[in-house]
Amino acid sequence: ETYLLQIRNHVYREEQSHHSEQERMKTEISDLTEELHQKEITIATIMEKAGLLERQLKMELEIKDKLLAKQQLLDFQYKVIKSENTHLKEMV
């Protein structure tokens, strides 16, 4: 009888221990799932910001290219006028 009681107590303690371990694992899984969710949100936010920065950079590059083309045109016009001016001075 006493032996049987000891076995029951042992089984009960093992079940309690097992149950505690299961609860601890559930909590850990829940925490890890939440952490993963937060990281996914962070990644999505970073990707969105990267997309915005990429579009902004593309616009800035287009503006730079337009300004460069305008500068080259102005340089060419200046050289033509300078050349005409030199030619006119020679004629006078």
Backbone as a ProteinNet text record, in pm:
[ID]
protein_1_A
[PRIMARY]
ETYLLQIRNHVYREEQSHHSEQERMKTEISDLTEELHQKEITIATIMEKAGLLERQLKMELEIKDKLLAKQQLLDFQYKVIKSENTHLKEMV
[TERTIARY]
84.3	0	88.4	185.6	275.7	356.4	398.6	475.2	390.8	265.6	173.2	152.1	141.2	125.1	249.3	364.4	489.2	493.4	451	448.3	350.4	232.1	131.6	187.4	251.3	310.7	418.2	498.6	603.6	542.3	442.8	374.1	311.9	248.8	185.6	289.7	404.4	510.8	565.1	578.3	626.1	526.5	397	293.4	295.9	312.1	318.7	441.6	551.3	675.1	658.9	598	574.6	481.1	376.9	280.5	350	432.3	506.3	598.2	665.2	754.8	676.5	559.2	474.4	431.8	391.9	350.9	467.5	584.9	704.1	733.2	721.1	745.4	640.8	514.5	409	438.4	481.1	515.1	632.9	731.8	850.6	813.1	731.1	686.1	608	521.3	442	533	633.3	728.5	806.1	851.3	927.5	841	714.7	621.9	601.4	585.6	569.6	695	810.6	937.9	951.7	915.1	919.7	826.1	706.4	608.1	665	726.9	786.9	898.5	977.7	1086.1	1029.8	920.5	855.9	805.7	748	701.5	819.9	929.3	1049.2	1102	1107.7	1156.2	1065.6	933.9	839.5	858	879.6	900.5	1028.7	1134.7	1262.9	1250	1179.3	1161	1082.6	981.3	901.6	988.3	1068.1	1157.2	1259.8	1312.1	1410	1346.5	1221.3	1150.1	1133.4	1096.4	1080.7	1213.4	1320.2	1452.5	1498.2	1466.9	1504.4	1433.6	1302.4	1228.1	1281.5	1312.6	1366.6	1500.9	1585.7	1716.4	1701.3	1607.4	1583.3	1540.3	1450.8	1406.4	1522.5	1605.3	1720.2	1819.4	1837.7	1927.8	1871.9	1740	1678	1696.8	1677.2	1696.7	1842	1935	2078.1	2110.9	2055.1	2079.3	2024.6	1906.4	1847.4	1932.7	1978.2	2062.5	2195.8	2250.6	2377.1	2359.6	2248.5	2221.1	2204.6	2134.5	2114.6	2248.2	2334	2466.7	2550.1	2544.1	2620	2570.6	2437.7	2380.2	2426.9	2423.6	2469.1	2617.2	2698.2	2841.3	2861.4	2784.1	2794	2752.9	2641.1	2594.4	2698.3	2760.2	2862.6	2980.6	3023	3135.8	3101	2976.2	2933	2935.4	2878.9	2875.6	3017.2	3102.3	3241.3	3312	3285.7	3346.6	3296.5	3165.4	3107.6	3165.2	3180.6	3233.2	3376.8	3456.8	3595.1	3599.2	3511.1	3501.9	3464.1	3367.5	3324.2	3436.5	3512.1	3624.7	3729.5	3749.5	3849.9	3804.6	3672.9	3619.4	3627.6	3619.3	3618.4	3754.2
-120	0	125.8	130.5	244.8	258.2	145.3	144	200.5	159.7	206.7	357.9	406	548.7	626.4	570.4	633.5	643.7	535	533.4	638.4	646	746	887.9	910.3	1042.1	1075.4	978.6	997.4	1029.7	953.8	976.5	1116.4	1153.4	1285.4	1396.7	1382.6	1481.8	1489.5	1375.7	1372.2	1442	1416.5	1481.2	1632.7	1675.1	1818.7	1881.7	1811.5	1859.3	1870.5	1766.5	1764.1	1878.2	1898.3	2005.1	2141.9	2160.9	2286.8	2311.9	2205.5	2216.4	2252.7	2190	2222.5	2369.1	2418.2	2557.9	2652.5	2617	2698.2	2703.9	2588.5	2582.5	2663.4	2655.6	2734.1	2883.6	2924.7	3065.5	3106.9	3021.4	3051.1	3060.4	2969.2	2971.8	3099.3	3134.9	3258.2	3381	3385.4	3497.7	3503.7	3388.4	3383.6	3424.2	3381.9	3419.3	3570.1	3629.9	3775.7	3847.6	3796.5	3855.3	3847.3	3733.8	3716.3	3815.2	3830.9	3924.4	4066.7	4105.7	4239.6	4256.5	4151.4	4159	4169.8	4098.9	4108	4249.8	4311.1	4450.2	4543.2	4521.2	4603.2	4588.7	4466	4440.9	4509.5	4498	4562	4713.1	4770.2	4914.9	4956.6	4879.1	4909.2	4899.9	4797	4780.7	4898.1	4943.6	5057.5	5183.1	5206.2	5322.9	5313.2	5192.6	5172.8	5205.6	5163.9	5194.3	5343.9	5413.1	5558.7	5627	5582.4	5640.3	5614.3	5496.3	5462.1	5553.9	5577.1	5666.8	5809.5	5852.7	5987.5	6002.4	5901.5	5904.4	5909.5	5830.2	5828.8	5966.9	6031.9	6167	6266.1	6255.8	6345.9	6324.6	6199.1	6170.9	6227.1	6216.2	6272.7	6424.5	6489.9	6635.3	6670.3	6593.2	6617.8	6604.2	6498.9	6478.8	6594.9	6644.9	6758.7	6884	6907	7023.7	7012.9	6891.9	6870.6	6898.6	6848.6	6871.9	7022.3	7091	7235.7	7308.4	7265.8	7327.1	7306.7	7185.9	7157.8	7244.8	7263.1	7347.4	7492.2	7540.5	7677.2	7694	7594	7597.8	7606.7	7527.5	7526.8	7663.5	7717.9	7848.7	7957	7948	8044.6	8038.7	7916.4	7900.7	7956.5	7933.6	7985.7	8137.9	8197.6	8343.9	8400.1	8334.5	8378.7	8373.9	8265.1	8249.8	8359.4	8385.3	8491.4	8626.9	8650.8	8775.7	8797.3	8690.2	8695.8	8726.5	8660.8	8679.5	8825.2	8880.4	9019	9117.7	9089.4	9176.8	9180.4	9063	9054.7	9134.8	9136.5	9208.4	9359.8	9404.1	9548.7	9610.2
0	0	0	89	96.9	-32.3	-82.9	-207.8	-321.5	-327.7	-430.1	-416.4	-295.3	-268.4	-315.2	-291.3	-335.8	-488.2	-551.8	-698.8	-749.8	-688.1	-728.9	-710.9	-596.6	-570.8	-674.3	-703.8	-804	-940.9	-980.7	-1109	-1109.9	-997.4	-986.7	-1003	-933.6	-945.3	-1088.1	-1149.5	-1288.7	-1381	-1359.8	-1440.8	-1420.3	-1294	-1263.6	-1329.4	-1321.7	-1382.3	-1534.2	-1591	-1735.2	-1774.9	-1696.9	-1724	-1715.5	-1613.3	-1596.7	-1716.4	-1758.5	-1874.6	-2000	-2016.7	-2131.9	-2128.9	-2013.1	-1999	-2028.3	-1977.5	-2003.8	-2154	-2220.5	-2364.9	-2441.6	-2399	-2464.1	-2453.1	-2332.3	-2309.8	-2397.7	-2402.6	-2484.2	-2631.6	-2680.1	-2820	-2847.2	-2753.9	-2768.2	-2774.8	-2685.8	-2685.7	-2816.8	-2862.7	-2988.6	-3107.3	-3104.8	-3212.2	-3214.5	-3097	-3086.5	-3134.2	-3095.6	-3138.9	-3290.9	-3347.7	-3492.9	-3561.3	-3505.8	-3561.1	-3560	-3449.5	-3439.8	-3543.1	-3562.3	-3661.1	-3802.6	-3828.8	-3960.1	-3984.7	-3881.7	-3893.5	-3921	-3848	-3867.3	-4009.6	-4058.4	-4195.6	-4296.5	-4278	-4370.1	-4369.9	-4251.8	-4240.4	-4311.4	-4290.7	-4355.3	-4507.4	-4554.4	-4699.1	-4757.7	-4684.2	-4729.8	-4737.7	-4633.5	-4632.5	-4745.4	-4768.2	-4876	-5011.2	-5029.4	-5153.4	-5172.9	-5064.7	-5072.1	-5103.8	-5036.3	-5061.7	-5205.1	-5255.5	-5393.2	-5493.2	-5470.1	-5559.2	-5549.1	-5426.9	-5406.8	-5478.5	-5465.6	-5531.3	-5682.8	-5734.8	-5879.2	-5928.2	-5851.9	-5889	-5885.3	-5780.9	-5769.8	-5884.5	-5924.1	-6036.9	-6167.6	-6186.4	-6306.4	-6309.8	-6194.4	-6185.8	-6216.4	-6159.5	-6184.1	-6333.1	-6396.4	-6539.6	-6622.1	-6585.7	-6658.3	-6640.6	-6516.2	-6490.3	-6563.8	-6569.7	-6640.4	-6790	-6846.3	-6988.4	-7014.8	-6925.3	-6939.1	-6932.1	-6837.6	-6822	-6948.2	-7005.6	-7128.4	-7244.2	-7250.6	-7355.8	-7338.3	-7213.2	-7185.7	-7218.3	-7185.6	-7218.4	-7369.6	-7444.2	-7590.1	-7645.8	-7594.6	-7640.5	-7610.3	-7493.2	-7455.1	-7552.9	-7587.3	-7680.8	-7818.5	-7862	-7993.3	-7991.5	-7885.1	-7874.9	-7864.9	-7787.7	-7773.4	-7908.8	-7981.5	-8113.8	-8208.6	-8205.7	-8290.4	-8251.7	-8122.3	-8071.6	-8120.4	-8111.5	-8158.6	-8308.7	-8382.6	-8527.2	-8558.9	-8483.6	-8506.2	-8473.8	-8365.7	-8328.5	-8439.5	-8501.8	-8609.5	-8731.2	-8754	-8868.1	-8848	-8721.6	-8694.7	-8699.4
[MASK]
++++++++++++++++++++++++++++++++++++++++++++++++++++++++++++++++++++++++++++++++++++++++++++

